[in-house]
Coordinates of C-alpha atoms and ligand atoms in Angstrom, one line a residue:
M1 CA 32.3 5.2 5.2
A2 CA 31.0 6.6 8.5
S3 CA 28.2 4.8 10.2
F4 CA 25.2 6.8 11.2
T5 CA 21.8 6.2 12.7
L6 CA 18.4 7.7 11.8
H7 CA 15.3 7.7 13.8
G8 CA 11.8 7.7 12.4
I9 CA 8.5 6.0 12.6
P10 CA 8.3 2.2 12.7
V11 CA 5.6 0.9 10.3
S12 CA 6.4 -2.7 9.5
R13 CA 8.1 -5.1 11.9
G14 CA 11.2 -7.1 11.6
I15 CA 14.8 -6.6 10.7
S16 CA 16.3 -6.2 7.3
I17 CA 19.9 -6.0 6.3
G18 CA 20.8 -5.1 2.7
R19 CA 22.2 -2.6 0.2
A20 CA 20.5 0.7 -0.3
H21 CA 18.7 1.2 -3.5
L22 CA 17.8 4.9 -4.0
L23 CA 14.7 5.6 -5.9
T24 CA 14.2 9.1 -7.3
P25 CA 10.6 10.2 -8.1
A26 CA 11.3 9.7 -11.8
A27 CA 12.5 6.1 -11.2
L28 CA 9.3 5.5 -9.2
D29 CA 7.1 6.3 -12.3
V30 CA 8.4 3.3 -14.2
K31 CA 8.2 -0.3 -13.5
H32 CA 11.3 -1.9 -12.1
Y33 CA 12.0 -5.6 -11.9
L34 CA 15.0 -7.8 -12.3
V35 CA 15.4 -9.6 -15.6
P36 CA 16.5 -13.2 -15.5
E37 CA 19.8 -14.0 -17.2
E38 CA 18.3 -15.8 -20.2
Q39 CA 16.1 -12.8 -21.0
L40 CA 18.8 -10.1 -20.7
E41 CA 19.6 -9.9 -24.4
A42 CA 15.8 -9.6 -25.3
E43 CA 15.6 -6.8 -22.8
V44 CA 18.6 -5.1 -24.4
R45 CA 16.9 -5.4 -27.8
R46 CA 13.7 -3.9 -26.4
L47 CA 15.7 -0.8 -25.4
Q48 CA 17.5 -0.7 -28.7
D49 CA 14.2 -1.0 -30.6
A50 CA 12.6 1.8 -28.6
I51 CA 15.6 4.0 -29.3
A52 CA 15.4 3.2 -33.0
E53 CA 11.8 4.0 -33.1
V54 CA 12.3 7.4 -31.4
H55 CA 15.0 8.0 -34.0
R56 CA 12.6 7.3 -36.8
G57 CA 10.1 9.6 -35.2
L58 CA 12.6 12.4 -35.1
Q59 CA 13.5 11.9 -38.7
L60 CA 9.9 12.0 -39.7
L61 CA 9.5 15.2 -37.7
W62 CA 12.4 16.7 -39.7
T63 CA 10.9 15.8 -43.1
E64 CA 7.5 17.1 -42.2
L65 CA 8.8 20.4 -41.0
P66 CA 7.0 23.2 -42.9
K67 CA 9.3 25.3 -45.1
D68 CA 8.7 28.4 -43.1
A69 CA 9.4 26.7 -39.7
P70 CA 11.9 28.6 -37.5
T71 CA 15.4 27.3 -37.9
E72 CA 15.6 26.6 -34.1
L73 CA 13.0 23.9 -34.5
G74 CA 15.3 22.0 -36.9
A75 CA 18.2 22.5 -34.6
F76 CA 16.2 21.3 -31.6
I77 CA 15.4 18.1 -33.4
D78 CA 19.1 17.7 -34.3
V79 CA 20.1 18.1 -30.7
H80 CA 17.6 15.4 -29.6
A81 CA 18.8 13.0 -32.3
L82 CA 22.4 13.6 -31.3
I83 CA 21.6 12.9 -27.6
L84 CA 19.8 9.8 -28.6
S85 CA 22.9 8.5 -30.4
D86 CA 25.2 9.3 -27.6
P87 CA 26.7 6.1 -26.0
M88 CA 26.4 7.9 -22.6
I89 CA 22.7 7.2 -22.9
S90 CA 22.2 4.0 -24.9
E91 CA 25.4 2.1 -24.2
A92 CA 25.4 3.0 -20.5
A93 CA 21.8 1.9 -20.1
I94 CA 22.5 -1.4 -21.9
D95 CA 25.4 -1.9 -19.5
I96 CA 23.1 -1.5 -16.6
I97 CA 20.6 -4.1 -18.0
R98 CA 23.5 -6.6 -18.5
S99 CA 25.3 -6.0 -15.2
R100 CA 22.5 -5.2 -12.8
H101 CA 19.7 -7.1 -14.5
Y102 CA 17.4 -4.0 -14.4
N103 CA 14.5 -3.9 -16.9
A104 CA 15.0 -1.4 -19.7
E105 CA 12.9 1.4 -18.3
W106 CA 14.6 1.2 -14.9
A107 CA 18.0 1.1 -16.5
L108 CA 17.3 4.1 -18.6
V109 CA 16.0 6.2 -15.7
T110 CA 18.9 5.1 -13.6
Q111 CA 21.4 6.3 -16.2
I112 CA 19.5 9.6 -16.8
D113 CA 19.4 10.3 -13.1
E114 CA 23.2 9.8 -12.9
L115 CA 23.7 12.1 -15.9
S116 CA 21.4 14.7 -14.5
A117 CA 23.4 14.8 -11.2
Q118 CA 26.6 15.3 -13.2
F119 CA 24.9 18.1 -15.2
D120 CA 23.9 19.9 -12.0
E121 CA 27.5 20.4 -11.2
I122 CA 28.4 22.0 -14.6
E123 CA 29.1 25.7 -14.3
D124 CA 28.4 26.7 -17.9
E125 CA 24.7 27.6 -17.9
Y126 CA 24.1 26.7 -21.5
L127 CA 25.5 23.2 -21.0
R128 CA 23.6 22.8 -17.7
E129 CA 20.4 23.5 -19.5
R130 CA 20.9 20.7 -21.8
K131 CA 19.9 18.4 -18.9
A132 CA 16.2 19.2 -19.9
D133 CA 16.9 18.0 -23.4
I134 CA 18.3 14.7 -22.1
Q135 CA 15.3 14.2 -19.9
Q136 CA 12.9 14.9 -22.8
V137 CA 14.7 12.4 -25.0
A138 CA 14.6 9.9 -22.2
E139 CA 10.8 10.5 -21.9
R140 CA 10.3 9.8 -25.6
V141 CA 12.1 6.5 -25.2
L142 CA 10.3 5.6 -22.0
K143 CA 6.9 6.2 -23.7
V144 CA 7.8 3.8 -26.5
L145 CA 9.2 1.3 -23.9
M146 CA 6.1 1.4 -21.8
G147 CA 4.0 0.6 -24.9
S148 CA 6.0 -2.5 -25.3
A149 CA 6.3 -3.4 -21.6
Q150 CA 5.1 -6.7 -20.4
L151 CA 2.0 -6.5 -18.4
V152 CA 3.0 -9.3 -16.1
V153 CA 6.2 -8.8 -14.3
P154 CA 8.1 -12.0 -14.3
R155 CA 9.0 -13.6 -11.0
L156 CA 12.7 -14.4 -10.6
P157 CA 13.4 -18.0 -11.4
N158 CA 15.9 -18.5 -8.6
D159 CA 17.6 -16.5 -5.9
E160 CA 20.8 -16.1 -7.8
Y161 CA 20.2 -12.5 -8.7
Q162 CA 18.4 -11.4 -5.6
P163 CA 20.6 -8.6 -4.4
Q164 CA 18.8 -8.0 -1.1
M165 CA 18.0 -4.4 -1.8
I166 CA 16.4 -1.9 0.6
V167 CA 14.5 0.8 -1.1
V168 CA 15.3 4.4 0.0
A169 CA 13.1 7.1 -1.3
H170 CA 11.7 10.5 -0.4
D171 CA 8.2 9.1 -0.6
I172 CA 6.4 6.1 -2.1
S173 CA 2.8 6.2 -3.0
P174 CA 0.5 3.3 -2.1
A175 CA 0.2 2.5 -5.8
D176 CA 4.0 2.5 -6.2
M177 CA 4.4 0.3 -3.1
L178 CA 2.0 -2.1 -4.6
Q179 CA 4.4 -2.7 -7.5
F180 CA 7.0 -4.0 -5.2
R181 CA 5.1 -7.2 -4.7
D182 CA 7.0 -10.2 -5.9
R183 CA 10.2 -8.2 -6.3
S184 CA 13.4 -8.6 -4.6
F185 CA 13.3 -5.8 -2.1
I186 CA 13.6 -6.6 1.5
G187 CA 12.9 -3.2 3.2
F188 CA 11.7 0.3 2.7
V189 CA 12.9 3.6 4.1
T190 CA 11.2 6.9 3.2
D191 CA 11.7 10.5 4.3
V192 CA 8.1 11.2 4.8
G193 CA 4.9 9.2 5.7
G194 CA 3.0 8.3 8.8
Q195 CA 2.3 5.2 10.8
N196 CA -1.0 4.5 9.2
S197 CA -0.5 6.0 5.8
H198 CA -1.6 3.6 3.1
T199 CA 2.0 3.2 2.0
A200 CA 2.8 2.0 5.5
I201 CA -0.2 -0.3 5.5
V202 CA 0.9 -1.9 2.2
A203 CA 4.4 -2.4 3.6
R204 CA 2.9 -4.2 6.5
S205 CA 0.8 -6.3 4.3
L206 CA 3.9 -7.2 2.2
D207 CA 5.4 -8.1 5.6
I208 CA 8.6 -6.3 4.8
P209 CA 10.4 -4.2 7.5
A210 CA 9.9 -0.5 6.9
A211 CA 10.5 2.8 8.5
V212 CA 9.1 6.1 7.4
G213 CA 9.4 9.8 8.5
M214 CA 13.2 9.5 8.3
S215 CA 13.3 13.1 7.1
Q216 CA 16.7 13.2 5.3
A217 CA 17.3 9.5 4.7
S218 CA 17.2 9.8 0.9
Q219 CA 19.8 12.5 0.9
L220 CA 22.1 11.0 3.6
I221 CA 22.1 7.4 2.5
E222 CA 24.0 6.7 -0.7
Q223 CA 23.4 4.1 -3.4
D224 CA 24.7 0.7 -2.3
D225 CA 25.4 1.7 1.3
W226 CA 24.8 -1.1 3.7
V227 CA 21.6 -0.5 5.6
I228 CA 19.9 -2.1 8.6
I229 CA 16.2 -1.4 9.2
D230 CA 14.9 -2.1 12.7
G231 CA 11.2 -2.1 11.8
D232 CA 10.1 -2.5 15.4
A233 CA 12.0 0.6 16.6
G234 CA 11.8 2.7 13.5
V235 CA 15.6 2.9 13.4
V236 CA 17.8 2.8 10.3
I237 CA 21.6 2.3 10.6
A238 CA 23.7 3.1 7.5
N239 CA 27.1 1.6 7.1
P240 CA 27.0 -0.3 10.4
S241 CA 30.2 -1.6 12.0
P242 CA 30.8 -5.3 11.8
L243 CA 29.9 -5.7 15.5
V244 CA 26.5 -4.0 15.1
L245 CA 25.9 -6.0 11.9
E246 CA 26.6 -9.2 13.9
Q247 CA 24.2 -8.1 16.7
Y248 CA 21.4 -7.5 14.2
R249 CA 22.0 -10.7 12.4
A250 CA 21.6 -12.5 15.7
R251 CA 18.3 -10.7 16.4
Q252 CA 17.1 -11.5 13.0
L253 CA 17.7 -15.2 13.7
V254 CA 15.7 -15.0 16.9
L255 CA 12.8 -13.3 15.2
Q256 CA 12.8 -15.9 12.4
K257 CA 12.6 -18.7 15.0
T258 CA 9.8 -17.0 16.9
R259 CA 7.8 -16.7 13.6
K260 CA 8.4 -20.3 12.8
K261 CA 7.1 -21.3 16.2
L262 CA 3.9 -19.3 15.7
L263 CA 3.2 -21.3 12.5
K264 CA 2.3 -24.2 14.8
L265 CA -0.8 -22.2 15.9
K266 CA -2.2 -22.1 12.3
K267 CA -4.9 -24.7 12.9
T268 CA -5.5 -24.0 16.6
P269 CA -8.9 -22.3 17.1
A270 CA -8.7 -18.8 18.6
V271 CA -10.4 -19.5 21.9
T272 CA -9.8 -17.7 25.2
L273 CA -9.0 -19.5 28.4
D274 CA -12.7 -19.2 29.4
G275 CA -13.8 -20.8 26.2
T276 CA -15.0 -17.9 24.1
A277 CA -14.3 -18.2 20.3
I278 CA -12.8 -15.2 18.6
T279 CA -13.0 -14.6 14.8
L280 CA -9.7 -13.7 13.2
L281 CA -10.0 -12.2 9.7
A282 CA -7.5 -11.0 7.2
N283 CA -7.1 -7.6 5.5
I284 CA -6.1 -7.9 1.9
E285 CA -5.3 -5.5 -1.0
L286 CA -5.5 -7.9 -3.9
P287 CA -7.0 -11.4 -4.4
D288 CA -3.5 -12.9 -4.4
D289 CA -3.2 -12.0 -0.7
C290 CA -5.8 -14.7 0.1
G291 CA -2.9 -17.3 0.0
A292 CA -1.2 -15.5 2.9
A293 CA -4.6 -15.2 4.7
L294 CA -5.2 -19.0 4.5
D295 CA -1.6 -19.7 5.4
A296 CA -2.1 -17.7 8.6
G297 CA -5.3 -19.7 9.3
A298 CA -7.7 -16.7 8.8
N299 CA -11.4 -17.4 9.3
G300 CA -12.1 -15.2 6.3
V301 CA -11.3 -11.8 4.8
G302 CA -12.5 -8.9 7.0
L303 CA -11.4 -6.1 4.7
F304 CA -10.7 -6.3 1.0
R305 CA -9.4 -2.8 0.2
S306 CA -10.9 -2.9 -3.3
E307 CA -9.4 0.5 -4.3
F308 CA -6.1 -1.2 -4.9
L309 CA -7.6 -2.8 -8.0
F310 CA -8.1 0.7 -9.3
M311 CA -4.6 2.0 -8.5
G312 CA -1.3 1.7 -10.5
R313 CA -3.1 1.7 -13.8
G314 CA -1.3 4.6 -15.3
G315 CA -2.9 7.0 -12.9
H316 CA -5.7 8.2 -15.0
A317 CA -9.2 8.4 -13.7
H318 CA -10.7 7.0 -17.0
M319 CA -8.6 3.8 -16.7
V320 CA -10.8 2.2 -14.1
P321 CA -11.3 -1.6 -14.3
S322 CA -14.4 -2.7 -16.1
E323 CA -17.3 -4.6 -14.4
E324 CA -16.0 -7.9 -15.9
E325 CA -12.5 -7.3 -14.7
Q326 CA -13.6 -6.4 -11.2
F327 CA -16.0 -9.3 -11.1
E328 CA -13.1 -11.7 -12.0
Q329 CA -11.0 -10.3 -9.2
Y330 CA -13.7 -10.4 -6.5
K331 CA -14.6 -13.9 -7.6
K332 CA -11.0 -15.0 -7.5
A333 CA -10.8 -13.8 -3.8
V334 CA -14.1 -15.5 -3.0
L335 CA -13.2 -18.8 -4.5
A336 CA -9.7 -18.7 -2.9
M337 CA -11.3 -18.4 0.5
K338 CA -13.2 -21.6 0.0
G339 CA -16.5 -20.7 1.6
R340 CA -15.1 -18.4 4.3
P341 CA -16.7 -15.0 4.3
V342 CA -15.1 -12.2 2.3
V343 CA -15.9 -8.6 3.3
I344 CA -15.4 -6.4 0.2
R345 CA -15.1 -2.7 0.9
T346 CA -16.4 -0.5 -1.8
L347 CA -13.9 2.0 -3.4
D348 CA -12.2 4.1 -0.8
I349 CA -10.4 6.4 -3.2
G350 CA -9.1 9.9 -2.4
A351 CA -6.8 11.4 0.3
D352 CA -3.6 9.4 0.1
K353 CA -5.0 7.0 -2.4
P354 CA -5.8 9.2 -5.4
L355 CA -7.3 7.5 -8.4
D356 CA -5.4 9.9 -10.6
Q357 CA -1.9 10.7 -9.5
T358 CA -2.1 14.2 -11.0
E359 CA -5.4 14.9 -9.2
H360 CA -4.5 17.0 -6.2
T361 CA -6.9 19.8 -6.3
A362 CA -8.4 19.5 -2.8
L363 CA -6.6 21.6 -0.2
N364 CA -7.5 19.1 2.4
P365 CA -8.0 15.8 0.7
A366 CA -8.6 13.7 3.8
L367 CA -11.7 15.9 4.4
G368 CA -12.7 16.0 0.8
L369 CA -14.4 13.9 -1.8
R370 CA -13.2 10.6 -0.5
A371 CA -14.6 7.0 -0.3
I372 CA -18.4 6.9 -0.3
R373 CA -18.6 10.6 -1.0
Y374 CA -16.6 10.0 -4.2
C375 CA -18.8 7.0 -5.2
L376 CA -22.1 8.8 -4.7
A377 CA -20.7 11.6 -6.8
E378 CA -19.8 9.1 -9.6
P379 CA -22.9 6.8 -9.7
Q380 CA -21.9 4.9 -12.8
L381 CA -18.6 4.0 -11.4
F382 CA -20.2 3.0 -8.1
L383 CA -23.0 0.9 -9.8
T384 CA -20.4 -0.9 -11.9
Q385 CA -18.5 -1.9 -8.8
L386 CA -21.6 -2.9 -6.9
R387 CA -22.7 -5.1 -9.8
A388 CA -19.3 -6.7 -9.9
I389 CA -19.2 -7.4 -6.2
L390 CA -22.8 -8.7 -6.2
R391 CA -22.0 -11.1 -9.0
A392 CA -19.1 -12.5 -7.0
S393 CA -21.5 -13.2 -4.2
A394 CA -22.9 -16.1 -6.3
F395 CA -19.6 -17.9 -5.7
G396 CA -19.3 -17.7 -1.9
K397 CA -20.1 -15.7 1.2
V398 CA -19.7 -12.0 0.3
R399 CA -20.5 -9.0 2.6
L400 CA -20.4 -5.4 1.3
L401 CA -18.7 -2.8 3.5
I402 CA -19.1 0.9 2.9
P403 CA -16.3 3.3 3.9
M404 CA -16.5 6.8 5.5
L405 CA -20.2 7.1 6.1
A406 CA -21.4 10.0 8.3
H407 CA -24.9 10.9 7.2
A408 CA -28.2 9.0 7.2
F409 CA -28.8 10.1 3.6
E410 CA -25.5 8.6 2.5
I411 CA -26.5 5.3 3.9
D412 CA -30.0 5.5 2.3
Q413 CA -28.6 6.5 -1.1
T414 CA -26.0 3.7 -0.9
L415 CA -28.7 1.1 0.0
A416 CA -30.8 2.4 -2.9
M417 CA -27.9 2.1 -5.3
I418 CA -27.3 -1.5 -4.1
E419 CA -31.0 -2.2 -4.9
Q420 CA -30.6 -0.6 -8.3
A421 CA -27.5 -2.7 -9.0
K422 CA -29.5 -5.8 -8.0
T423 CA -32.3 -4.9 -10.3
Q424 CA -29.9 -4.4 -13.2
L425 CA -28.4 -7.8 -12.5
R426 CA -31.8 -9.5 -12.3
D427 CA -32.7 -7.9 -15.7
A428 CA -29.5 -9.1 -17.2
G429 CA -30.0 -12.6 -15.8
H430 CA -27.0 -12.6 -13.5
K431 CA -27.0 -14.6 -10.3
F432 CA -26.1 -13.1 -7.0
D433 CA -26.8 -13.6 -3.3
E434 CA -30.2 -11.8 -2.7
G435 CA -29.4 -11.6 1.0
V436 CA -26.0 -10.1 0.8
E437 CA -25.3 -8.2 4.0
V438 CA -24.2 -4.6 4.0
G439 CA -22.1 -3.0 6.7
A440 CA -20.7 0.4 7.6
M441 CA -17.2 1.4 8.5
I442 CA -17.3 3.4 11.6
E443 CA -14.3 5.7 11.0
I444 CA -15.7 9.2 11.4
P445 CA -16.4 10.4 15.0
A446 CA -19.8 11.6 13.9
A447 CA -20.7 8.0 13.0
A448 CA -19.5 6.6 16.4
L449 CA -21.6 9.3 18.1
A450 CA -24.8 8.5 16.1
L451 CA -24.8 4.7 16.2
P452 CA -28.6 4.2 16.3
M453 CA -28.7 5.8 12.8
F454 CA -26.3 3.0 11.6
V455 CA -27.6 -0.1 13.5
R456 CA -31.1 0.6 12.3
R457 CA -30.0 0.5 8.6
M458 CA -27.0 -1.8 8.5
D459 CA -26.3 -5.5 9.0
F460 CA -22.9 -5.1 10.6
L461 CA -20.3 -2.6 11.6
S462 CA -16.5 -2.5 11.1
I463 CA -14.4 0.1 13.0
G464 CA -11.7 1.7 10.9
T465 CA -9.5 2.9 13.7
N466 CA -6.9 4.4 11.3
D467 CA -9.3 7.1 10.2
L468 CA -11.2 7.2 13.4
I469 CA -7.9 8.3 15.1
Q470 CA -7.1 10.6 12.2
Y471 CA -10.4 12.4 12.4
T472 CA -10.9 12.4 16.1
L473 CA -7.4 13.7 17.0
A474 CA -7.2 15.9 13.9
I475 CA -3.9 14.4 12.7
D476 CA -3.2 13.7 9.1
R477 CA -2.2 10.1 8.9
V478 CA 0.4 10.7 6.2
D479 CA 2.1 13.7 7.9
Y480 CA 5.1 12.6 9.9
E481 CA 5.3 15.9 11.6
V482 CA 2.2 15.1 13.6
A483 CA 2.8 11.4 13.8
H484 CA 3.8 11.7 17.5
L485 CA 0.2 12.8 18.2
Y486 CA -1.1 9.5 16.9
N487 CA -2.3 7.7 20.0
P488 CA -4.8 4.8 19.9
L489 CA -5.0 4.9 23.7
H490 CA -6.3 8.5 23.8
P491 CA -9.4 8.3 26.1
A492 CA -11.6 9.8 23.3
I493 CA -10.6 7.0 21.0
L494 CA -11.3 4.3 23.6
Q495 CA -14.7 5.8 24.3
L496 CA -15.7 5.8 20.7
I497 CA -14.6 2.2 20.1
A498 CA -16.2 0.9 23.3
M499 CA -19.5 2.7 22.4
T500 CA -19.5 1.2 18.9
I501 CA -18.9 -2.3 20.1
A502 CA -21.6 -2.0 22.8
A503 CA -24.2 -0.4 20.4
G504 CA -23.6 -3.1 17.8
H505 CA -24.0 -5.9 20.3
K506 CA -27.1 -4.4 21.9
A507 CA -28.6 -4.3 18.4
G508 CA -27.6 -7.9 17.8
I509 CA -25.2 -7.1 14.9
D510 CA -21.6 -8.1 14.4
V511 CA -18.9 -5.5 15.1
A512 CA -15.3 -5.9 13.9
V513 CA -12.2 -3.8 14.1
C514 CA -10.4 -3.7 10.8
G515 CA -8.0 -0.8 11.4
E516 CA -4.4 -1.3 12.4
M517 CA -5.3 -1.5 16.1
A518 CA -6.7 -5.0 15.5
G519 CA -3.3 -6.3 14.6
D520 CA -1.4 -4.8 17.4
V521 CA -0.7 -7.5 20.1
K522 CA -0.3 -4.8 22.7
L523 CA -3.9 -3.9 22.3
T524 CA -5.5 -7.3 21.9
R525 CA -6.4 -7.6 25.6
L526 CA -7.9 -4.2 25.7
L527 CA -10.1 -4.8 22.7
L528 CA -11.2 -8.2 24.0
G529 CA -12.0 -6.5 27.3
M530 CA -14.2 -4.0 25.4
G531 CA -16.2 -6.9 24.0
L532 CA -14.6 -7.2 20.6
R533 CA -15.0 -10.7 19.1
E534 CA -13.9 -10.0 15.5
F535 CA -10.5 -8.8 14.6
S536 CA -9.3 -8.1 11.0
M537 CA -5.7 -7.5 10.3
H538 CA -2.8 -8.2 7.9
P539 CA -2.2 -12.0 7.6
A540 CA 1.4 -11.5 9.0
Q541 CA 0.0 -10.3 12.3
L542 CA -2.7 -12.9 12.8
L543 CA -0.8 -15.7 14.5
A544 CA 0.8 -13.4 17.1
V545 CA -2.7 -12.0 18.0
K546 CA -4.0 -15.6 18.2
Q547 CA -1.3 -16.5 20.6
E548 CA -2.2 -13.6 22.8
I549 CA -5.9 -14.6 22.7
L550 CA -5.1 -18.1 23.8
R551 CA -3.7 -16.7 27.0
C552 CA -6.6 -14.4 27.9
D553 CA -9.3 -14.8 30.5
L554 CA -12.2 -12.6 29.4
P555 CA -13.9 -12.0 32.7
T556 CA -10.7 -10.6 34.1
L557 CA -10.1 -8.5 31.0
T558 CA -13.6 -7.1 31.1
R559 CA -13.2 -6.0 34.7
Q560 CA -9.8 -4.3 34.0
T561 CA -11.1 -2.6 30.8
A562 CA -14.2 -1.2 32.5
K563 CA -11.8 0.5 34.9
I564 CA -9.7 1.8 32.1
L565 CA -12.7 3.2 30.4
R566 CA -13.5 5.3 33.4
T567 CA -10.1 6.8 33.3
M568 CA -9.4 10.1 31.5
E569 CA -5.8 10.3 32.3
P570 CA -3.6 9.1 29.4
Q571 CA -0.7 8.0 31.6
A572 CA -3.0 6.0 33.9
I573 CA -4.5 4.4 30.8
A574 CA -1.1 3.5 29.3
D575 CA 0.1 2.1 32.6
A576 CA -3.1 0.0 33.0
V577 CA -2.9 -1.4 29.5
A578 CA 0.8 -2.3 30.0
Q579 CA -0.2 -3.9 33.3
M580 CA -2.8 -6.1 31.4
Q581 CA 0.0 -7.7 29.3
T582 CA 1.7 -9.0 32.4
M583 CA -1.3 -10.8 33.9
Ligands
PEP1 C1 -9.3 2.5 8.7 O1 -9.5 3.6 8.4 O2 -9.0 2.1 9.8 C2 -9.4 1.4 7.7 C3 -9.4 0.2 8.0 O3 -9.4 1.8 6.4 P1 -8.2 2.5 5.6 O4 -6.9 2.3 6.4 O5 -8.1 1.8 4.3 O6 -8.6 3.9 5.5
MG2 MG1 -10.4 4.2 6.6

């Protein structure tokens, strides 16, 4: 097998070496997990039972056919029943469960994908069209299986069956990425995607090497190919030579050692050389991430992306979590953080995080009904969330963060709805923190240019650099074709961030950065120099940023940064920022 290298966009650091596991869009729609040895036969039975149920359903259809039904209808049912009995479907899928330990849905989809590929090569048109029948039969079985699926995906009991797989797919949605938690995948490669797409963000939070924007990867890489991901460079090497493999294994070891060393800083306070304390917070997607946040020594949670509680629930807008369910999740995070503050961001749905996977009506979703706009348009959904978050504030320090604000009336309406939620809770006799603070994400340029409007109304600010960059530079964060235009050091971006930090401090309110810039060690000094004292990032980035902070002298950085902010020449800025790292 010839070795080849692909170049794309690095999104999650580190090196992974494993076997390619190709995921087709169909395969992504089903859950996939590995079944432990002792549960294999039960899984086989689950598939057999589902097939039997579909059989019964087809027979029922037959008997209920009206007398005057067209004969094709009966023939159609016969064909489906025949397909269902074919060992190419059932036996082959059972083999996959037993040999590869795939769960039933995954095994079935894998087999159907293989069959479909064979069908594509058939010359006879009539036969080729039978592919659709096979897919329909598989869908019937999948429907039954999903009804019997376990809600909790079991963790693997030991490493014995961990095959060290690297997922290769055309695209992975953030909700799909979320289901890779606790599974045995060690890397992700996708054809599309941008540096700060939410899929990339979840990969970073899983702390698994990933590269996106690889254009043809899912066509060029074959199932079970050996693959190396260099997540720092955005490079993927398929079928590497033994020499290359050895080099990467050596680099992997060095990286592991560096990470281990960083762990020693867990309890060290993040204080600069001149004695200024810096707050380091964690970004989380689900309450379970609090463990990683504490392991990294975070001072709290600076961004709980609550929309992830709403995603991956079958993709239907009506399947949103209830107040009670949300409350339990927020409370779980608050209790896990043991008195440390937890900033819960209200639902930021829309754009690349659709609530309903089928909902793609907006031509320009990033500029559409997203985040707070969506919530204000769905007041019952928003009030439910606000009540759930407020109730969690009775169990620890909670702050509310509102995404994507641009207008004063949006802030006023939001604050009024928070008051309404509080009244409802008082009436129902629920406890909550009456003084819960409310902050605004500054992530639309209009917000950064109208800060007095915000500081007058809000208790704190948090800069969402991912969207601030997307909207200021007019680049879709999920579009790899414009990913090269993504530049956090663009003078316009630096001005907007510096203005926000300065305005917040002048008004005496906290300002944090919770976008991806906060976790980039190459930017730590610059942000400190701008006056930033609160950084929120993925737990996996926190100790490296702390290490950088421990080496910094603020007066020097402040002088250097002031000079950078007077520069409008990108190259001069890039050089000066690089120069800062060496001091
Ligand atoms: C941001 O925009 O920088 C941010 C933190 O929010 P998200 O990435 O979830 O849009
Ligand atoms: Mg954002």
